[in-house]
Every structure is written in C-alpha cells, then in structure tokens.
mmCIF file of C-alpha atoms in Angstrom:
data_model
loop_
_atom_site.group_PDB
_atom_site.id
_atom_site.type_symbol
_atom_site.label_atom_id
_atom_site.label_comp_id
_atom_site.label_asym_id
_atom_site.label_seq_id
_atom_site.Cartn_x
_atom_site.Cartn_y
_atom_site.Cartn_z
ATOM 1 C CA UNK A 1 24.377 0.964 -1.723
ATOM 2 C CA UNK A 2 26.923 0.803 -4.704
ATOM 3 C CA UNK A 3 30.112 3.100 -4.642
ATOM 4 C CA UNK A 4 32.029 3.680 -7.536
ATOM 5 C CA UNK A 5 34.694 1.464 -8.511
ATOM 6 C CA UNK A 6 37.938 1.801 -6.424
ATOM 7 C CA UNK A 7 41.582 0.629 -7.495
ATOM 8 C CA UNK A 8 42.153 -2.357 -6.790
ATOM 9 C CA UNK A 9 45.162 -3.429 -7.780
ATOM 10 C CA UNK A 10 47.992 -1.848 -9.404
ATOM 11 C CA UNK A 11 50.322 -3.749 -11.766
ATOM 12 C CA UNK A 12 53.281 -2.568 -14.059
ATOM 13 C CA UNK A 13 51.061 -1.854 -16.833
ATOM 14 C CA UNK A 14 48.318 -0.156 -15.067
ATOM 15 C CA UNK A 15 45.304 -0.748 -12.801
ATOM 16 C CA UNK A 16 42.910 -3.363 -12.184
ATOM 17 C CA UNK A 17 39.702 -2.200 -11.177
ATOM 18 C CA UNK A 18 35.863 -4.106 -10.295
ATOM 19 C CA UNK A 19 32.793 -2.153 -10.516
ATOM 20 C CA UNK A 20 30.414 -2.839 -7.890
ATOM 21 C CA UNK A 21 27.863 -4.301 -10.546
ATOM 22 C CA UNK A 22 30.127 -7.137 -10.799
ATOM 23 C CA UNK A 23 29.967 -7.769 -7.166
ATOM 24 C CA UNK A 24 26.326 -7.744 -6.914
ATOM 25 C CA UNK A 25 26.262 -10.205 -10.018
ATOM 26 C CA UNK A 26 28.355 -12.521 -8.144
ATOM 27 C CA UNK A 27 26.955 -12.218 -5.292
ATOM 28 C CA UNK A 28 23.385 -12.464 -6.502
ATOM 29 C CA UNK A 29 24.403 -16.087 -8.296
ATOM 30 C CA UNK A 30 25.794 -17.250 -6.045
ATOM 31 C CA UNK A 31 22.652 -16.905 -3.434
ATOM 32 C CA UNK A 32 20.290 -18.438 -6.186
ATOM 33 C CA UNK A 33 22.372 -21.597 -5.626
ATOM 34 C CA UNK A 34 21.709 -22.506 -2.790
ATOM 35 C CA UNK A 35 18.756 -25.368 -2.204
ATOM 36 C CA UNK A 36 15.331 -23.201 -0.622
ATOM 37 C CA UNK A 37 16.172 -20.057 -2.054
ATOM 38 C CA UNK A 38 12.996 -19.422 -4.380
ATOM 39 C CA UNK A 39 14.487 -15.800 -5.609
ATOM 40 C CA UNK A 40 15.730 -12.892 -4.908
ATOM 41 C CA UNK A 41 13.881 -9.862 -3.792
ATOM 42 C CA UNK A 42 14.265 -6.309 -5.544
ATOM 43 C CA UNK A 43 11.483 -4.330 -4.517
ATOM 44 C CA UNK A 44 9.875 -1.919 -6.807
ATOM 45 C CA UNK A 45 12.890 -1.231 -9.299
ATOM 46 C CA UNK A 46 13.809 -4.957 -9.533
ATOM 47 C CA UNK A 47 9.777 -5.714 -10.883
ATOM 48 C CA UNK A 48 10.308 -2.839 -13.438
ATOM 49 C CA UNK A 49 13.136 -4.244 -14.915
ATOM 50 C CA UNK A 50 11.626 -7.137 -15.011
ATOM 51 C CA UNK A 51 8.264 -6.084 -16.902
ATOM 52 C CA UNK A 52 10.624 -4.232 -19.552
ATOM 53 C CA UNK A 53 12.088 -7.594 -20.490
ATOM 54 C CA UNK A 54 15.183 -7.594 -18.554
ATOM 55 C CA UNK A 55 16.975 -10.192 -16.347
ATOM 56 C CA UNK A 56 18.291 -8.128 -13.578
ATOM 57 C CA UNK A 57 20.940 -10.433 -12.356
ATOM 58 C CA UNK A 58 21.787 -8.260 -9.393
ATOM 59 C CA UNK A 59 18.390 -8.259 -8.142
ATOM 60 C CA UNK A 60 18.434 -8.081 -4.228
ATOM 61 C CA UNK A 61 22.239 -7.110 -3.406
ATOM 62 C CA UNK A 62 23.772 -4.571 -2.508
ATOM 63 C CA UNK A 63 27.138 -3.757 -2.101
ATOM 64 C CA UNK A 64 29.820 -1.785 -0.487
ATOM 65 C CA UNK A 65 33.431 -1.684 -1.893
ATOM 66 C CA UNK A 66 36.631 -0.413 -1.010
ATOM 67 C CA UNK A 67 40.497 -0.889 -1.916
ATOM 68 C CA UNK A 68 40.471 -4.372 -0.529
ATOM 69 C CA UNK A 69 37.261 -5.312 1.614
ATOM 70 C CA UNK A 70 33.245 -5.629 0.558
ATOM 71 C CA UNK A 71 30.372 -5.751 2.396
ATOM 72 C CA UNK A 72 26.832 -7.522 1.418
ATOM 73 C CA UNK A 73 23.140 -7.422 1.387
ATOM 74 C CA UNK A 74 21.520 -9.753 -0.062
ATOM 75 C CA UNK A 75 17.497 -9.909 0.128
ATOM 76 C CA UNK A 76 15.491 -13.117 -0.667
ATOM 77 C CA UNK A 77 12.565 -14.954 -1.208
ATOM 78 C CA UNK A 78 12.504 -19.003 0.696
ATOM 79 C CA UNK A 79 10.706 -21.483 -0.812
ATOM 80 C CA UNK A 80 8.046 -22.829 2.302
ATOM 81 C CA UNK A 81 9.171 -25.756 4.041
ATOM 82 C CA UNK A 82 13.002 -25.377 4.619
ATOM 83 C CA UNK A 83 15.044 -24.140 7.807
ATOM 84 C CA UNK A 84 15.795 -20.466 7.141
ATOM 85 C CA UNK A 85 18.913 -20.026 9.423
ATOM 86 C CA UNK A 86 20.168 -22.999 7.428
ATOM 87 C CA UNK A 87 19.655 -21.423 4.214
ATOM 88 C CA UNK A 88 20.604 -18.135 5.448
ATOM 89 C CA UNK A 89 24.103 -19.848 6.901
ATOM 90 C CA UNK A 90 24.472 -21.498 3.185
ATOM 91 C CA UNK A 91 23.735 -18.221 1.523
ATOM 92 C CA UNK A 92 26.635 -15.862 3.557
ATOM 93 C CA UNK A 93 29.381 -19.177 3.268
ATOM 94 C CA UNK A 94 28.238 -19.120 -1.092
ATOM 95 C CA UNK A 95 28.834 -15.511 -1.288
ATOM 96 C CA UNK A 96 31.517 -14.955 0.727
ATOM 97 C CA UNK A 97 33.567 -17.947 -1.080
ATOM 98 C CA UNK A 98 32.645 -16.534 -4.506
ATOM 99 C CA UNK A 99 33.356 -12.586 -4.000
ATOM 100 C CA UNK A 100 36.761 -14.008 -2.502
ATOM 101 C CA UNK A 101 37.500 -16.769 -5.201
ATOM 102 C CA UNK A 102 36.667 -14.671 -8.116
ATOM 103 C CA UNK A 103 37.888 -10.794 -7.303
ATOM 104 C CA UNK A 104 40.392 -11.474 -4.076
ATOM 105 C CA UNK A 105 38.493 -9.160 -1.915
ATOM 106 C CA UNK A 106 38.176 -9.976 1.283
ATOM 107 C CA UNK A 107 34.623 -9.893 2.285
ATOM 108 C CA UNK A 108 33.927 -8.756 5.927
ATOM 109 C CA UNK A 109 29.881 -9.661 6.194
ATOM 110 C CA UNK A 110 27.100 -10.936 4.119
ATOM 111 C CA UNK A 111 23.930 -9.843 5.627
ATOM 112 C CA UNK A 112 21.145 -12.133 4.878
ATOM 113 C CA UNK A 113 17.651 -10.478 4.561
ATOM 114 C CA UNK A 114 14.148 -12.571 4.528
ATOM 115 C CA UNK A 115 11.697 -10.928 2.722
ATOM 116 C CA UNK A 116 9.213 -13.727 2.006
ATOM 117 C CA UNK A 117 8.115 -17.011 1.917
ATOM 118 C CA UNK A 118 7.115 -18.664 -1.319
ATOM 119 C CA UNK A 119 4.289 -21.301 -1.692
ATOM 120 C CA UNK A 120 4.739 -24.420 -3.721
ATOM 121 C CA UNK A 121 1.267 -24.400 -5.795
ATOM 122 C CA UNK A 122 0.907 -28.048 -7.096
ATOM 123 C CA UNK A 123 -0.221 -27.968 -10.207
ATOM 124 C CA UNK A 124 -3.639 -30.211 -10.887
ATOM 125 C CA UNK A 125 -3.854 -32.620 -13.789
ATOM 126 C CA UNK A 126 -5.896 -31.111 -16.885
ATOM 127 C CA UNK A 127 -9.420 -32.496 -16.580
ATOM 128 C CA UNK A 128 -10.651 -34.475 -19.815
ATOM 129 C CA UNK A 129 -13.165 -32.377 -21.262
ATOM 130 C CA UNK A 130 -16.029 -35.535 -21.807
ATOM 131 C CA UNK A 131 -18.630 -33.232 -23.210
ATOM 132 C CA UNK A 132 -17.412 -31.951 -26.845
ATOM 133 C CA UNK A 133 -19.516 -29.624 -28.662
ATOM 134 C CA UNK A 134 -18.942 -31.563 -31.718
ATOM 135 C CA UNK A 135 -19.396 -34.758 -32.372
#
C-alpha cells in the first residue's frame, strides 16, 4: 500500500520529495516493457477506472516508501506461451533499474505477482459475403 510522501532529500533551498504515485507509474512502465507481459492486473478499482475513460498508469503496483528505500508489488497478466520465471526475472531487474535510475532510491524487492494468463485469439479473415441482397 502507498504511504505518503517522505523527504527525500534536503538541499540548500529546500526539500525534494516523490509521492508514491510516481513510483507506481514507474514502476508500472517499466513492467509493461518487458516481452510476455500482456498487462497489468488491478482488480476491481483498476476496471473502474478504466470504464470511466481513464488510463490508470499505476494499475497493478503497489508501493512502499521511505527516506531512502522502496519496496514493490507488481501484479500481471502473461501472454500464453512464454517462461514465467523468465518474465518474472525481467520484470524485478526493469523495475528495480528504473525506480533506482530515475528517483535514487534504493529498491530492496520487487515482488512479482501472476494473476493470469492471456490467450492469443487469432483473428479469422472476413468471409466474402457471395450472396448480396441486391443485385
């Protein structure tokens, strides 16, 4: 779950600080990158957003932040086919590298959570309607 945003740095002018929506933002990015991830899962709340019109770009992550360290849940959807450990080793080293690169936290897990598979449907060539009604 979120916590509010904590200082995290302190310059001569002031403070720097990251709310934990950015974090989830990041995070949730940089999961969708990587090859066999078909989406992310948000349960119930996610799907509302959704209907209303509105990309929820933190769908599926959740975060915990302190002064210097995060910690990450991200849930998501495989596409059928591909090796799921391999995905789900791709998906902590992507998050990890992009919480770190882009705040300087130091991130101390990314916790990887399967919620299902997704089925390529191939798509069937439209049929040439041979029998018009008008001629």
């Amino acid at each position: 779950m979120s916590t509010i945003a904590a200082d995290y740095e302190r310059t001569d002018i002031g403070t720097i600080q990251i709310a934990p929506e950015v974090i989830e933002v990041i995070a949730g990015l940089a999961a969708v990158e990587v090859d066999g991830v078909a989406g992310m899962s948000g349960g119930f709340a996610g799907g509302i957003a959704e209907l209303l019109g509105r990309k929820n770009l933190s769908k599926g992550v959740k975060v915990e932040v302190g002064q210097r360290e995060a910690a990450v849940d991200v849930s998501i959807i495989v596409e059928y086919g591909n090796r799921i450990p391999e995905i789900a080793s791709e998906i902590q080293r992507n998050v990890k590298r992009s919480i770190e690169m882009m705040t300087g936290l130091n991130v101390i897990e990314v916790n990887v959570h399967i919620h299902d598979v997704h089925f390529k449907t191939e798509s069937k060539p439209e049929e040439e309607d041979t029998n018009f009604r008008v001629k």
